[in-house]
Amino acid sequence: MSPEQMIERLKSHFPNAQIEVYDLTGTQNHWEVAVESSAFKGQSRIQQHQSVMAAFGPELKTGEVHALSIKTKVKED
Amino acid sequence: MDTKARIEQILSENPVVLFMKGTPNFPQCGFSARATAILQDLGVTFHSVNILEDQELREGIKAYGNWPTIPQLYIKKQLVGGSDIMMEMYQSGELQEALKN
């Protein structure tokens, strides 16, 4: 996936979130993503990470996204 | 024995279980290596499962805890998370706490 596609996908799952995407290896399949969203309010760390990974369900299954390092933060609005 | 039962048996027989790619001495992926290093640094005895040698468990564990990536750490049958969460907890001392009792 391209960085733009990654951001688009995260935007669709986390509207008005702050999103950063970083290609760890330049091969567009080892990603680090940082998502700051009010949607995380009240969620445990695991739930926050699970919801970010859920955004890439198909790609994680096929391996198109091989590695996904996640940083989440609750956005106070 | 179906996959779910196999997983539950592994989790009930071992308080700390790391599902990983490769083995602690020969991790086959950077994230699995990092997860192993954290546990080794804490001097924790843990049971590791090399999912590269067990396709059934590889898919089964992802569905079991609704966590689509490897490695995954379980403490007392509870999913702790992947190497990111392990690192965060390790740095904050939460992991040491969770492993204590």
Coordinates of C-alpha atoms in Angstrom, one line a residue:
Chain A
M1 CA 0.0 0.0 0.0
S2 CA 1.2 3.5 -0.6
P3 CA 1.4 6.1 2.3
E4 CA -1.6 7.9 0.8
Q5 CA -3.7 4.7 0.8
M6 CA -2.6 4.0 4.4
I7 CA -3.7 7.5 5.5
E8 CA -6.9 7.3 3.5
R9 CA -7.8 4.0 5.1
L10 CA -7.1 5.3 8.6
K11 CA -9.0 8.4 7.9
S12 CA -12.0 6.4 6.9
H13 CA -11.9 4.4 10.2
F14 CA -10.9 7.4 12.4
P15 CA -12.5 10.5 11.0
N16 CA -11.0 13.8 12.4
A17 CA -8.1 11.9 13.9
Q18 CA -4.5 13.0 13.8
I19 CA -2.7 10.4 11.7
E20 CA 1.0 9.8 10.9
V21 CA 2.2 7.0 8.7
Y22 CA 5.9 6.0 8.4
D23 CA 7.3 3.4 6.0
L24 CA 9.8 1.6 8.1
T25 CA 11.7 -0.2 5.4
G26 CA 10.8 1.7 2.2
T27 CA 9.1 -1.4 0.9
Q28 CA 5.6 -0.2 1.6
N29 CA 4.8 -3.3 3.7
H30 CA 6.5 -2.5 7.1
W31 CA 4.6 0.4 8.5
E32 CA 4.5 2.4 11.7
V33 CA 1.3 4.4 12.2
A34 CA 0.5 6.9 14.9
V35 CA -3.2 7.7 15.5
E36 CA -4.6 10.2 17.9
S37 CA -8.3 9.9 18.0
S38 CA -11.2 10.7 20.4
A39 CA -12.5 7.3 19.4
F40 CA -10.0 5.7 21.8
K41 CA -11.6 7.3 24.8
G42 CA -12.4 4.7 27.4
Q43 CA -10.6 2.0 25.4
S44 CA -7.8 -0.1 26.8
R45 CA -4.5 0.0 25.0
I46 CA -5.2 -3.4 23.5
Q47 CA -8.6 -2.3 22.2
Q48 CA -7.0 0.8 20.7
H49 CA -4.4 -1.3 18.8
Q50 CA -7.0 -3.9 17.8
S51 CA -9.2 -1.2 16.2
V52 CA -6.2 0.2 14.3
M53 CA -5.3 -3.3 13.0
A54 CA -8.9 -4.0 12.1
A55 CA -8.6 -1.1 9.6
F56 CA -6.1 -3.3 7.7
G57 CA -7.8 -6.7 8.2
P58 CA -7.5 -7.9 4.6
E59 CA -4.0 -6.6 4.0
L60 CA -2.7 -8.1 7.3
K61 CA -4.2 -11.5 6.2
T62 CA -2.6 -11.4 2.7
G63 CA 0.6 -10.0 4.0
E64 CA 0.4 -6.9 1.8
V65 CA 0.9 -5.1 5.1
H66 CA 3.5 -7.4 6.7
A67 CA 4.3 -5.5 9.8
L68 CA 2.3 -2.8 11.5
S69 CA 3.8 -0.9 14.5
I70 CA 1.2 1.1 16.2
K71 CA 1.2 4.1 18.5
T72 CA -2.2 5.3 19.8
K73 CA -3.2 8.3 21.8
V74 CA -6.6 9.6 23.1
K75 CA -7.4 12.9 21.5
E76 CA -9.1 15.2 23.9
D77 CA -11.7 17.3 22.0
Chain B
M1 CA -8.3 -31.8 19.4
D2 CA -9.4 -28.6 17.7
T3 CA -7.2 -25.6 17.5
K4 CA -9.1 -23.6 20.2
A5 CA -8.7 -26.5 22.6
R6 CA -5.0 -26.8 21.8
I7 CA -4.5 -23.1 22.4
E8 CA -6.4 -23.2 25.7
Q9 CA -4.3 -26.2 26.8
I10 CA -1.1 -24.3 26.1
L11 CA -2.3 -21.2 27.9
S12 CA -3.5 -23.1 30.9
E13 CA -0.2 -25.1 31.2
N14 CA 2.0 -22.1 31.0
P15 CA 1.6 -18.8 32.8
V16 CA 3.6 -16.8 30.2
V17 CA 3.3 -17.8 26.5
L18 CA 4.9 -16.0 23.6
F19 CA 3.5 -16.9 20.2
M20 CA 6.4 -15.9 17.9
K21 CA 8.1 -16.5 14.5
G22 CA 11.1 -18.7 15.2
T23 CA 12.5 -19.6 18.6
P24 CA 14.0 -17.4 21.4
N25 CA 17.5 -18.4 20.2
F26 CA 16.6 -18.0 16.5
P27 CA 13.8 -15.4 16.1
Q28 CA 12.9 -15.1 12.5
C29 CA 11.4 -11.6 12.6
G30 CA 12.5 -8.3 14.1
F31 CA 9.3 -7.9 16.2
S32 CA 9.6 -11.4 17.5
A33 CA 13.2 -10.9 18.4
R34 CA 12.3 -7.7 20.3
A35 CA 9.6 -9.4 22.2
T36 CA 11.9 -12.3 23.1
A37 CA 14.7 -9.8 24.2
I38 CA 12.3 -8.0 26.5
L39 CA 11.2 -11.3 28.3
Q40 CA 14.8 -12.5 28.5
D41 CA 15.9 -9.1 29.9
L42 CA 13.3 -9.5 32.6
G43 CA 14.7 -13.0 33.3
V44 CA 11.2 -14.5 32.8
T45 CA 10.8 -18.1 32.1
F46 CA 8.3 -18.3 29.3
H47 CA 6.9 -20.9 26.9
S48 CA 7.4 -20.0 23.2
V49 CA 5.4 -21.3 20.3
N50 CA 7.0 -21.2 16.9
I51 CA 4.0 -20.5 14.7
L52 CA 6.1 -20.9 11.6
E53 CA 6.1 -24.6 12.3
D54 CA 2.4 -24.8 13.0
Q55 CA 0.1 -23.2 10.4
E56 CA -3.0 -24.2 12.3
L57 CA -1.9 -22.4 15.5
R58 CA -0.7 -19.5 13.4
E59 CA -4.2 -18.8 12.2
G60 CA -6.0 -20.1 15.3
I61 CA -4.2 -17.7 17.7
K62 CA -5.0 -14.7 15.6
A63 CA -8.7 -15.5 15.7
Y64 CA -8.6 -16.6 19.3
G65 CA -7.5 -13.2 20.7
N66 CA -8.7 -11.0 17.7
W67 CA -5.1 -10.0 17.2
P68 CA -4.0 -10.4 13.5
T69 CA -0.2 -10.2 14.0
I70 CA 2.6 -12.1 15.5
P71 CA 4.3 -12.0 18.1
Q72 CA 1.6 -12.1 20.8
L73 CA 2.2 -12.4 24.5
Y74 CA -0.2 -14.1 26.9
I75 CA 0.1 -13.8 30.7
K76 CA -2.2 -16.1 32.7
K77 CA -4.3 -16.7 29.7
Q78 CA -4.8 -13.0 29.1
L79 CA -3.7 -11.4 25.8
V80 CA -1.1 -8.7 26.7
G81 CA -0.5 -7.7 23.1
G82 CA 2.2 -7.5 20.4
S83 CA 5.8 -6.2 20.6
D84 CA 4.7 -2.5 20.7
I85 CA 2.5 -2.9 23.8
M86 CA 5.2 -5.1 25.4
M87 CA 7.7 -2.4 24.8
E88 CA 5.5 0.3 26.2
M89 CA 4.7 -1.8 29.2
Y90 CA 8.3 -2.7 29.7
Q91 CA 9.3 1.0 29.6
S92 CA 6.6 2.0 32.0
G93 CA 7.2 -1.0 34.4
E94 CA 3.7 -2.4 33.8
L95 CA 5.1 -5.6 32.3
Q96 CA 7.3 -6.3 35.3
E97 CA 4.2 -5.8 37.5
A98 CA 2.0 -8.1 35.3
L99 CA 4.7 -10.8 35.5
K100 CA 5.3 -10.5 39.2
N101 CA 2.4 -12.5 40.7

